Short mmCIF file of C-alpha atoms in Angstrom, two decimals:
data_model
loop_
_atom_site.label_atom_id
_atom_site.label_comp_id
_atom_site.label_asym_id
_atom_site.label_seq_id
_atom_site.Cartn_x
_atom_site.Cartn_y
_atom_site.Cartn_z
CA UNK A 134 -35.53 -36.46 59.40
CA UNK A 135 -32.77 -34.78 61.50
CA UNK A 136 -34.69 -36.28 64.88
CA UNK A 137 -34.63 -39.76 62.98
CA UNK A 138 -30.95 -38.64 62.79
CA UNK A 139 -30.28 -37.27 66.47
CA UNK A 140 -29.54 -33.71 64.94
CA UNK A 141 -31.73 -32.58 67.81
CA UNK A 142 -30.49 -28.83 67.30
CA UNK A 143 -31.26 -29.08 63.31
CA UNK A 144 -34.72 -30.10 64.09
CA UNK A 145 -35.21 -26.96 66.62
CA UNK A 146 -34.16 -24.80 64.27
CA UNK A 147 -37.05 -25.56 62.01
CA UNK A 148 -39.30 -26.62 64.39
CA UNK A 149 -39.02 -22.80 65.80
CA UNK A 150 -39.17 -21.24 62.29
CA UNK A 151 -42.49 -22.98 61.69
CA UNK A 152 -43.82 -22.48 65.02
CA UNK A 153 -42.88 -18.55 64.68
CA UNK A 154 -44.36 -18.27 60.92
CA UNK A 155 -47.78 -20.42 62.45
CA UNK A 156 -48.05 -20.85 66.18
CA UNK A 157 -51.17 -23.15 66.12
CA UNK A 158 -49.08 -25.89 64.09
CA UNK A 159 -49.32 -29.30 65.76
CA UNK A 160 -46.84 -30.99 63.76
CA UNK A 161 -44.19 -28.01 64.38
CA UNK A 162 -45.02 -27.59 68.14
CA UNK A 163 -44.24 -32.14 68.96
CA UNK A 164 -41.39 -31.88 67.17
CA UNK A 165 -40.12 -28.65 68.88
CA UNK A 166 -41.18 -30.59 72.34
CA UNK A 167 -38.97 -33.63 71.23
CA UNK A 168 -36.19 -31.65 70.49
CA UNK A 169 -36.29 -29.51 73.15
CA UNK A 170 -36.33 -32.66 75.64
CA UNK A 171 -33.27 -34.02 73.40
CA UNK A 172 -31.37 -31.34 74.09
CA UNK A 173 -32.37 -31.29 78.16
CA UNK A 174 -33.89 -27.85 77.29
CA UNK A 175 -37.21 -28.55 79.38
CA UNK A 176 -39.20 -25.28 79.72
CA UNK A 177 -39.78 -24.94 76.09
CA UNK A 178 -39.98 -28.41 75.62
CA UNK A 179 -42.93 -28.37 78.27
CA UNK A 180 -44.58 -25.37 76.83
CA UNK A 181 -44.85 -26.44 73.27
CA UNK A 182 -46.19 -29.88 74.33
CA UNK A 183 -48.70 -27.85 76.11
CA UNK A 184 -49.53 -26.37 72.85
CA UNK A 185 -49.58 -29.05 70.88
CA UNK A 186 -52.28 -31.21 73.45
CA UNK A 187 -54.18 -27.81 73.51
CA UNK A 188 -54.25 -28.07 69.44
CA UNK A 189 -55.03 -31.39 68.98
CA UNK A 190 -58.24 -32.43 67.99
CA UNK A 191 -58.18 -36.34 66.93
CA UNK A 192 -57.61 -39.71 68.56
CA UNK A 193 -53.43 -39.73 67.12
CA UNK A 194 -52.93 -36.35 67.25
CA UNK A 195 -53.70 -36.52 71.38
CA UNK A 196 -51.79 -40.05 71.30
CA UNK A 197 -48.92 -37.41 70.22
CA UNK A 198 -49.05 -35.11 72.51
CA UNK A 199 -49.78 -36.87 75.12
CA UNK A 200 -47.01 -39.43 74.51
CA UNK A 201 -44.56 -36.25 73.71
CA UNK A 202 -45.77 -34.71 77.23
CA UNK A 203 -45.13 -38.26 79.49
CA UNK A 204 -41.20 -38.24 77.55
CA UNK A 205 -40.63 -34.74 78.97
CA UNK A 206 -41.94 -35.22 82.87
CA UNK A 207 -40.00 -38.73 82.97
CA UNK A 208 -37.08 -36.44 81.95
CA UNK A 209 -37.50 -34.47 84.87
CA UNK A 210 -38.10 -36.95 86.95
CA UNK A 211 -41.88 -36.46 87.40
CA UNK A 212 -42.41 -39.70 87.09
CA UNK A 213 -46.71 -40.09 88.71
CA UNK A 214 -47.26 -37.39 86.56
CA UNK A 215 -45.60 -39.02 83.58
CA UNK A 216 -47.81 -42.04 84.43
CA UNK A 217 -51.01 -40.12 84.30
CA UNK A 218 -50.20 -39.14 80.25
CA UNK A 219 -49.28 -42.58 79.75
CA UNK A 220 -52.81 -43.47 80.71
CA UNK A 221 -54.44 -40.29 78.33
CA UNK A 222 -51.90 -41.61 75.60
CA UNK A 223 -53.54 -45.25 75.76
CA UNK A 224 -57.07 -44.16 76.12
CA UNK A 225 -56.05 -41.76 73.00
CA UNK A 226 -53.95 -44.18 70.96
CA UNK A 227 -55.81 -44.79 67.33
CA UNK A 228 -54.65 -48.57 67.56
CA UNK A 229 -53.96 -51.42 69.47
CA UNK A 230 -50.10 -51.74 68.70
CA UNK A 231 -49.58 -47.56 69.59
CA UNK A 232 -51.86 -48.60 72.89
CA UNK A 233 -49.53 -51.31 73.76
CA UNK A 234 -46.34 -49.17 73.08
CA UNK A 235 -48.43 -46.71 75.98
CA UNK A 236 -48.67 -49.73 77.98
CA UNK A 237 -45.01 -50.44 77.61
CA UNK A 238 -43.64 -47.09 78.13
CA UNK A 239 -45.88 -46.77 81.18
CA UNK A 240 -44.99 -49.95 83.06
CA UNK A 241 -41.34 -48.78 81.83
CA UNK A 242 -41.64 -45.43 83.85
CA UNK A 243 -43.27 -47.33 86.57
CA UNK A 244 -40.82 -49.60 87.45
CA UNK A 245 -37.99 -46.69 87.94
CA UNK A 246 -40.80 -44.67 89.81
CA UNK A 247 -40.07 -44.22 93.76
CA UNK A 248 -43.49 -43.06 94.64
CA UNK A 249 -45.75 -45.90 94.32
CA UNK A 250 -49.47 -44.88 95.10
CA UNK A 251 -52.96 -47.28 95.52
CA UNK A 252 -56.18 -45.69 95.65
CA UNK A 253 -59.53 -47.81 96.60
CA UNK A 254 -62.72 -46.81 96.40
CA UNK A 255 -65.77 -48.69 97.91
CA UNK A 256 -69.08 -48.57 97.01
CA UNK A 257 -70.52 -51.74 98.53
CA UNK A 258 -74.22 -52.56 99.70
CA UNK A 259 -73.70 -54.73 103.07
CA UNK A 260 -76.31 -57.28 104.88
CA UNK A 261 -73.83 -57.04 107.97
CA UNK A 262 -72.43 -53.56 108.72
CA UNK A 263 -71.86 -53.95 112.35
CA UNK A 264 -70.87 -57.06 112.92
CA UNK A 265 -74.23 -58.27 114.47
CA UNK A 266 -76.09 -61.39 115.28
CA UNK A 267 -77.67 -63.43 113.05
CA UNK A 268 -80.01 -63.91 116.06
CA UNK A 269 -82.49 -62.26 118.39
CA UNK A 270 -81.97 -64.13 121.15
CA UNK A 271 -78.84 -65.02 122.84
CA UNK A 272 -77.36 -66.81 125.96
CA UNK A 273 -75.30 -63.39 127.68
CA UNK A 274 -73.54 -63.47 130.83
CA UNK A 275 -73.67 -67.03 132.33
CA UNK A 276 -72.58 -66.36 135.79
CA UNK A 277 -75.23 -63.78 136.79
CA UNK A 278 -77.84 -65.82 134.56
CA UNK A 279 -77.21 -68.75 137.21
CA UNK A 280 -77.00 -66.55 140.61
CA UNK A 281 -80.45 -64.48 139.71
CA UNK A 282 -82.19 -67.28 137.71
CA UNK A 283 -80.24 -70.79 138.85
CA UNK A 284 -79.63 -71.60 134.81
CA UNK A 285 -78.18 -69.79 131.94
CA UNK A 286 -81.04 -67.79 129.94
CA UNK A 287 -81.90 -66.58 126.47
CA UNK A 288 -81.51 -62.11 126.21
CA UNK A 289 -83.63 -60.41 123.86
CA UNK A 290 -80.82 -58.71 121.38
CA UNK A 291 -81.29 -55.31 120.75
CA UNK A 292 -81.22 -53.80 117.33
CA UNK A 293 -77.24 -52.61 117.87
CA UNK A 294 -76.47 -56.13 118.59
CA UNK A 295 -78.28 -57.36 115.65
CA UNK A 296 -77.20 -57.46 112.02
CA UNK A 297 -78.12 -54.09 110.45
CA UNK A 298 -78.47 -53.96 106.83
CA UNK A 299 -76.67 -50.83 104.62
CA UNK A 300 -74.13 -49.34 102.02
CA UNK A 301 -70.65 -49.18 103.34
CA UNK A 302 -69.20 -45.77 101.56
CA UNK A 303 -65.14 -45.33 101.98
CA UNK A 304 -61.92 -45.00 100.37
CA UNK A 305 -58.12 -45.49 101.44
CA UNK A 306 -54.43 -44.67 99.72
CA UNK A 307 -51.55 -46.38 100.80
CA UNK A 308 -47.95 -44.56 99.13
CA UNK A 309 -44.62 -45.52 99.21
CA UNK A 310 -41.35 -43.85 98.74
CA UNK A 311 -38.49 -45.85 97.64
CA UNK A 312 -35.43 -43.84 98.95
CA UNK A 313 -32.78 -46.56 98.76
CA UNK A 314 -32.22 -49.30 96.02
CA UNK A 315 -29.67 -51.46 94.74
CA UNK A 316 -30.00 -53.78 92.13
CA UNK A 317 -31.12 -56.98 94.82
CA UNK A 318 -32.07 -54.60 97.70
CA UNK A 319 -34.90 -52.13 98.51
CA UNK A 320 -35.81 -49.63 101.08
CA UNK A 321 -39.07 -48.11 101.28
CA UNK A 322 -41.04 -45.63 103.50
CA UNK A 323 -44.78 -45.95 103.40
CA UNK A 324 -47.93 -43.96 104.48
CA UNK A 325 -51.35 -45.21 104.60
CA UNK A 326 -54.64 -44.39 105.20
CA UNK A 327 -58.18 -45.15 104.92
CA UNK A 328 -62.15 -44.28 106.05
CA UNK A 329 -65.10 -46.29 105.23
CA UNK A 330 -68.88 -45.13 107.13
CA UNK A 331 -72.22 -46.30 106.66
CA UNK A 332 -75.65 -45.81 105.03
CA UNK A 333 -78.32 -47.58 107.22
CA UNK A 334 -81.12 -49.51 105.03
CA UNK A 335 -82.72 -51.26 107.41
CA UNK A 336 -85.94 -49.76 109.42
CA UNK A 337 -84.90 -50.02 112.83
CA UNK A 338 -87.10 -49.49 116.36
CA UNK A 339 -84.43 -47.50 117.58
CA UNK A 340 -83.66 -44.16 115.82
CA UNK A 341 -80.51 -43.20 117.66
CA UNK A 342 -78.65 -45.85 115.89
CA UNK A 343 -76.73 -43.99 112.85
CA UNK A 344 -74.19 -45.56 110.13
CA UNK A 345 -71.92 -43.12 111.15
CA UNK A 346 -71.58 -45.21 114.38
CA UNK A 347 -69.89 -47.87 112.71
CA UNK A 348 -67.37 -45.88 110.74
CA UNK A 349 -63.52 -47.02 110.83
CA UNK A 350 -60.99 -44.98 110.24
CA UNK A 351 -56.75 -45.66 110.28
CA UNK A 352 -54.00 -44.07 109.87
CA UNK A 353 -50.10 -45.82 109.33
CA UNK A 354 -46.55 -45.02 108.74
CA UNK A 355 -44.16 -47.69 108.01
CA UNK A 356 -40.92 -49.44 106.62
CA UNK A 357 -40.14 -51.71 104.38
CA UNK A 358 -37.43 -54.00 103.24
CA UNK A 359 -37.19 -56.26 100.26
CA UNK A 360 -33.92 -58.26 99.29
CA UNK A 361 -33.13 -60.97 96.49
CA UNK A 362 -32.43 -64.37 97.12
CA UNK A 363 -32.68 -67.56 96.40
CA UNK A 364 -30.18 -66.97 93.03
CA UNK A 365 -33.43 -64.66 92.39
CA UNK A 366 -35.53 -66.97 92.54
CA UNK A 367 -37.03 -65.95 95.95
CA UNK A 368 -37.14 -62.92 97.59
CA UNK A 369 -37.24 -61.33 101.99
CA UNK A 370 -39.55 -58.89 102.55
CA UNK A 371 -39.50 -56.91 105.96
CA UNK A 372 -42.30 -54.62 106.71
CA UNK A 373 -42.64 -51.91 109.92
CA UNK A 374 -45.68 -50.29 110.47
CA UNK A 375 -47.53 -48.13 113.35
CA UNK A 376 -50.59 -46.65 113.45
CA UNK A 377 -54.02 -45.77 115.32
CA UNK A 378 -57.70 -46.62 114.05
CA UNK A 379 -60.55 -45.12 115.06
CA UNK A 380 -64.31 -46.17 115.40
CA UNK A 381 -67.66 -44.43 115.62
CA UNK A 382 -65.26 -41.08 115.25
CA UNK A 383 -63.16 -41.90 118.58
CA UNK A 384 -59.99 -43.42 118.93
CA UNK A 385 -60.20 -47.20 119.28
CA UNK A 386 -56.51 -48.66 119.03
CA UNK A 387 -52.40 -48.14 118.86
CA UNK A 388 -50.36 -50.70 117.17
CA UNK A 389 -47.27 -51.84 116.20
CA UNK A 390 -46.96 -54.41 113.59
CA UNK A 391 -44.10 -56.09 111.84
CA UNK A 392 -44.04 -58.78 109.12
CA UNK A 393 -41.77 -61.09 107.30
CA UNK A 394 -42.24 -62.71 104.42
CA UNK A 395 -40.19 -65.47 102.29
CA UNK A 396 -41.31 -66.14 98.94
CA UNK A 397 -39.61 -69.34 96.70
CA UNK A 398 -40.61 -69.78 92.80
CA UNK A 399 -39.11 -73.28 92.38
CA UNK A 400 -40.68 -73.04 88.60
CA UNK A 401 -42.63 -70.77 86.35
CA UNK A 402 -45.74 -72.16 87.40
CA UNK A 403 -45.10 -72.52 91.51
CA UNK A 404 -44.64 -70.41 93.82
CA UNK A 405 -43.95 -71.01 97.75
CA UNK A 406 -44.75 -68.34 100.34
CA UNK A 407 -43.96 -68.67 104.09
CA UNK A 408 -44.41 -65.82 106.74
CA UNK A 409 -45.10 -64.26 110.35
CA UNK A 410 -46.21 -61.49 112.15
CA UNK A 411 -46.24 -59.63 115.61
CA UNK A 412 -48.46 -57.15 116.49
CA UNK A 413 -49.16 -55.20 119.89
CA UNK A 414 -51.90 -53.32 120.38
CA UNK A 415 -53.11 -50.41 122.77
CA UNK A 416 -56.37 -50.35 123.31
CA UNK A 417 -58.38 -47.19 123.83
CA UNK A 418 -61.67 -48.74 123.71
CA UNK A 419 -60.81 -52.32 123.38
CA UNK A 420 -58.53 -54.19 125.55
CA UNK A 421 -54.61 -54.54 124.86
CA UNK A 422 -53.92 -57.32 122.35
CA UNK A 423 -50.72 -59.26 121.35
CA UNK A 424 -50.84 -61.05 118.09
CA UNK A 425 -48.33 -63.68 116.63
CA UNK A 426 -49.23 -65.51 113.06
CA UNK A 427 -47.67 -67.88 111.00
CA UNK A 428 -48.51 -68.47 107.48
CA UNK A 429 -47.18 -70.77 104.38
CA UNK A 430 -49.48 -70.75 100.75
CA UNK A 431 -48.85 -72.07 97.56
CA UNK A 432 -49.30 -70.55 93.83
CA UNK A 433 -49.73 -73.18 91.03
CA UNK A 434 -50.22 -72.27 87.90
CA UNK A 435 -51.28 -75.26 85.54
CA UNK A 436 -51.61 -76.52 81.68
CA UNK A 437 -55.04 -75.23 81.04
CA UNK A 438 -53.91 -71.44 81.74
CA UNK A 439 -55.90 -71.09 85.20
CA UNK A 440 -54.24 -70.10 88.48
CA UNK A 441 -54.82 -71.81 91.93
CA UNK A 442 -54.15 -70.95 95.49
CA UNK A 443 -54.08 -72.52 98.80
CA UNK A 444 -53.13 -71.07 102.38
CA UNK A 445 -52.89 -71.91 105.79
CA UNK A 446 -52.77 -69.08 108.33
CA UNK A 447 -52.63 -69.62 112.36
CA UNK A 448 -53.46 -67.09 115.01
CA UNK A 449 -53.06 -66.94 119.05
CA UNK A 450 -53.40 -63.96 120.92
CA UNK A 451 -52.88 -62.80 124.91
CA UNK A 452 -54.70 -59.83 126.54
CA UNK A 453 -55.15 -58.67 129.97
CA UNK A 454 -58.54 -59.53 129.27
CA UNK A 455 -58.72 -63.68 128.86
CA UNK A 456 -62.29 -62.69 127.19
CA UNK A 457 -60.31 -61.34 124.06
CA UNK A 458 -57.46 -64.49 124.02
CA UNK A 459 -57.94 -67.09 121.28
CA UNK A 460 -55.92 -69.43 118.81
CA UNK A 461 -57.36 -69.44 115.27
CA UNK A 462 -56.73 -71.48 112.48
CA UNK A 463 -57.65 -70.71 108.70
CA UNK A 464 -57.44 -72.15 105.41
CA UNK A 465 -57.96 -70.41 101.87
CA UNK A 466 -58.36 -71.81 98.65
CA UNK A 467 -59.02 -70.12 95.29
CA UNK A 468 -58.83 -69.95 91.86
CA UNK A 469 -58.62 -67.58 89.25
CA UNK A 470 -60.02 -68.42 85.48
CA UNK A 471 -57.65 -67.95 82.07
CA UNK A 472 -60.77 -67.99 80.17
CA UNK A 473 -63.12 -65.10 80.54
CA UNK A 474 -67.15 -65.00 81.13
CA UNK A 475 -68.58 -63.22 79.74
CA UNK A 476 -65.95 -60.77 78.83
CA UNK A 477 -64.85 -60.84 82.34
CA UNK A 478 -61.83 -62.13 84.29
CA UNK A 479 -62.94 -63.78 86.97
CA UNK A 480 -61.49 -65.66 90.30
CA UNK A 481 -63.02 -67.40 92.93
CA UNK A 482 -62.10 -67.84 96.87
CA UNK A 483 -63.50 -70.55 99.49
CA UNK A 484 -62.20 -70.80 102.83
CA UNK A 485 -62.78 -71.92 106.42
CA UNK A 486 -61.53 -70.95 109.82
CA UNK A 487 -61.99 -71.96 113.01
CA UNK A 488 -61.53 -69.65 116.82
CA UNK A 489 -61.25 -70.74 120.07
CA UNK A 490 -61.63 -69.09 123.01
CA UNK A 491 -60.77 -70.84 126.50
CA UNK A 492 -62.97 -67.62 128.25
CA UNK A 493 -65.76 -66.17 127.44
CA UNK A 494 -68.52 -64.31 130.18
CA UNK A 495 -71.40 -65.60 128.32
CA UNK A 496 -70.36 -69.77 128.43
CA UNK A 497 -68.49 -71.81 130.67
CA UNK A 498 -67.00 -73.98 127.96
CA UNK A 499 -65.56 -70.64 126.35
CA UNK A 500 -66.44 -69.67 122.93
CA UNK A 501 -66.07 -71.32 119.58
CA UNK A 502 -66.90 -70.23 116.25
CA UNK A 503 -66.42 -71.60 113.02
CA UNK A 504 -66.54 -69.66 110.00
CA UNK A 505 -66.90 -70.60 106.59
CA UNK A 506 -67.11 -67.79 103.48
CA UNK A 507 -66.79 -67.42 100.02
CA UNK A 508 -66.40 -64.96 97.34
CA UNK A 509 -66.24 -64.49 93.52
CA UNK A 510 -64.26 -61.15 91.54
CA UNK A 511 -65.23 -60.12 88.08
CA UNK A 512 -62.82 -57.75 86.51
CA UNK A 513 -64.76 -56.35 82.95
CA UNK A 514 -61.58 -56.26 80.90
CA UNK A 515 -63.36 -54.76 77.79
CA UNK A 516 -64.00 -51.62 79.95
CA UNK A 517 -61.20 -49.73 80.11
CA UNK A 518 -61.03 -45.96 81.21
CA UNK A 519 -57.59 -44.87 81.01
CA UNK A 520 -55.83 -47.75 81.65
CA UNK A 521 -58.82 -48.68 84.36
CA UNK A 522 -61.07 -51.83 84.34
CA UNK A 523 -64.41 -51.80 86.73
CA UNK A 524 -64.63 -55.18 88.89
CA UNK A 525 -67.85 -56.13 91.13
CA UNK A 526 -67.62 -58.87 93.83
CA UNK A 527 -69.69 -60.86 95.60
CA UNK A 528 -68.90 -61.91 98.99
CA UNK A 529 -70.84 -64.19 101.75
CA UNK A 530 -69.69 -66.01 104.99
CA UNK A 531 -71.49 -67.34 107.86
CA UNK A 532 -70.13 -67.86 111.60
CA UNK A 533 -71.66 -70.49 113.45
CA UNK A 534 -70.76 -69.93 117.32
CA UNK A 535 -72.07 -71.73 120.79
CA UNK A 536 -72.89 -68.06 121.81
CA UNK A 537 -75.90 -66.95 119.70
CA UNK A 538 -74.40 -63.73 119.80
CA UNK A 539 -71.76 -64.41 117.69
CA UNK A 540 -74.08 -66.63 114.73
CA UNK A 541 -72.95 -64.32 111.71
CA UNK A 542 -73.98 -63.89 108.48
CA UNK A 543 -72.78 -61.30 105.75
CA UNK A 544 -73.55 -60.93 102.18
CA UNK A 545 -71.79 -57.55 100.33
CA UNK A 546 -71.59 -57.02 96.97
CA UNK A 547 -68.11 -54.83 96.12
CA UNK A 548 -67.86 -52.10 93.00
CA UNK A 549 -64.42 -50.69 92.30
CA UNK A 550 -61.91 -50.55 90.13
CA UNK A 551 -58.32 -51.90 89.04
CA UNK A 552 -55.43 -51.26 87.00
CA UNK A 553 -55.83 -52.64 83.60
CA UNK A 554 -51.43 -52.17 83.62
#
């Protein structure tokens, strides 16, 4: 009654008489952690929540202390760690309305949170890992094909130059520190990084080819900006970011990237998105590359609760090395379903792009490929883990080039997981 009251001190008094007189008293030990925290007394508000998730033993009774334990490190300002007994409070919460006060609280403590952190995990069985023809043969190298043989010849590929079949393995975390904020402004720092390698499946001829060759590592810092506008109905985004990648364990490339972004809800159910980005790259084992894009997409949301998109993205590049210039253009549609399957969420994407390259070593008339591919998410909403839903997808896309080389086909099925809030 005297916490129902705000007699914080009243309720310590008694809460410390019982805990004295019976230390291993649940009841006694949550409400001498709430009174504690009332009071901005926080060591012995942290050690009898301690005592009281150590004590409890059923579903409400960890709900408690776990809810108790999240109030006291959002006091403090521990706000990640606050988010991780949010999550043990909603796996623990007897009900659904105490789970959706979890939920609450948690996106609540999120939203005032500066650190901001994504994990992925991949686990994801790959009919493409390296990138390789779809072929065996390929016309390679037209101008010495016409001085040794007077025509342009098919090459026997070799296995590395040939798609190879496996399990990509990896993970990545991207984090971001929002040090500056006003109430239509925000400035963030960010960190990034990320490692996938490979499991060969496939019985090649030649032994010395190992997953590991393929592997692609990065690592980024950045900046952001993000600003208000539109009378809130639109908002700037400005992002910064640096980094190197590496491939087969050596370093591959430098770059420098920025992007900005202008987004426009003209209603509750559309949203505009327009943007651009620069990007330089230093090559260590692939040539220098400049990069300019411009994109626009739309969000539509319509009557029958299901969510469509559709994007157009265009691409031209220079180089030193006219073999790596090209102009690409891409489209992207997709949809995602209000209705699950299944007990599953699901969205689908279907798109199509198209490069062109005015040089290429193996063709006089350059190189063109055109690229369709297609993929399908499942998110299992009636798993959850601690505030975690598994999702699987399914992925495919073909090339279709005038260089055999480059005829590519992929198929990779994705397991992971997402954020159920």
């Amino acid at each position: 009654m005297a916490l129902q009251t705000g007699d914080a001190p009243t309720a310590r008094r008694y809460a410390e008489a019982l805990v004295a007189r019976d230390p291993a008293d649940l009841n006694a030990n949550l409400i001498l952690a709430r009174a504690a925290r009332d009071m901005g007394d926080i060591p012995p508000a942290r050690t009898a929540a301690r005592t009281a998730w150590q004590l409890a033993d059923t579903d409400a009774e960890r709900y408690s202390a776990a809810l108790i334990t999240a109030q006291i490190l959002s006091t403090e300002g521990k706000r990640t760690r606050a988010q991780l007994w949010l999550r043990r409070a909603a796996q623990n919460a007897p009900n659904d309305l105490l789970r959706e006060r979890a939920k609450r609280d948690f996106r609540y403590v999120k939203r005032r949170n500066p650190w901001k952190t994504d994990l992925t995990f991949t686990f994801a069985p790959n009919s493409n890992i390296n990138n390789g023809s779809a072929r065996d043969t390929s016309r390679l190298n037209y101008a010495i094909s016409e001085l040794l043989f007077g025509e342009p010849i098919e090459y026997e590929l070799n296995d590395e130059a040939q798609a190879i079949a496996g399990i990509e393995i990896g993970g990545s975390v991207r984090t971001r520190y929002r040090f500056a904020q006003t109430p239509t402004t925000a400035h963030d720092a960010k960190l990034s990084l990320s490692y996938r390698t490979f499991s060969i499946t496939d019985d090649l001829d030649d032994d010395g080819i190992k997953g590991s060759d393929f592997a692609f590592g990065s690592l980024a810092f950045g900046y952001g900006y993000r600003r208000l506008n539109l009378d809130r109905k639109g908002e700037f985004a400005l992002d910064v970011e640096g980094g190197q990648t590496w491939y087969g364990g050596s370093r591959y490339a430098s770059y420098l990237r920025s992007q900005a972004q202008q987004t426009w809800r003209t209603s509750a159910q559309r949203q505009f998105r327009f943007g651009g980005e620069l990007e330089r790259q230093w090559g260590q084992a692939t040539p220098d590359l400049d990069t300019v894009g411009l994109s626009a997409s739309i969000t539509q949301g319509y009557a029958s609760g299901n969510t469509g998109f559709f994007g157009l993205f265009a691409t031209t590049t220079q180089s030193p090395n006219p073999g790596s210039e090209y102009t690409e253009v891409m489209l992207r549609t997709g949809i995602a379903l209000r209705k699950p399957i299944v007990g599953a969420a699901v969205q689908f994407g279907l798109g199509a792009s198209w490069r062109d390259y005015d040089f290429s070593r193996d063709s006089r008339d350059g190189r063109r490929d055109t690229r369709i591919f297609a993929d399908v998410t499942a998110t299992f909403k009636d798993i959850d883990y601690y505030g975690f839903n598994p999702t699987v997808t399914l992925s495919a896309s073909s090339t279709d080039s005038n260089i055999g080389l480059y005829d590519v086909n992929r198929v990779g099925l994705n397991i992971g997981i997402k954020s159920a809030f």
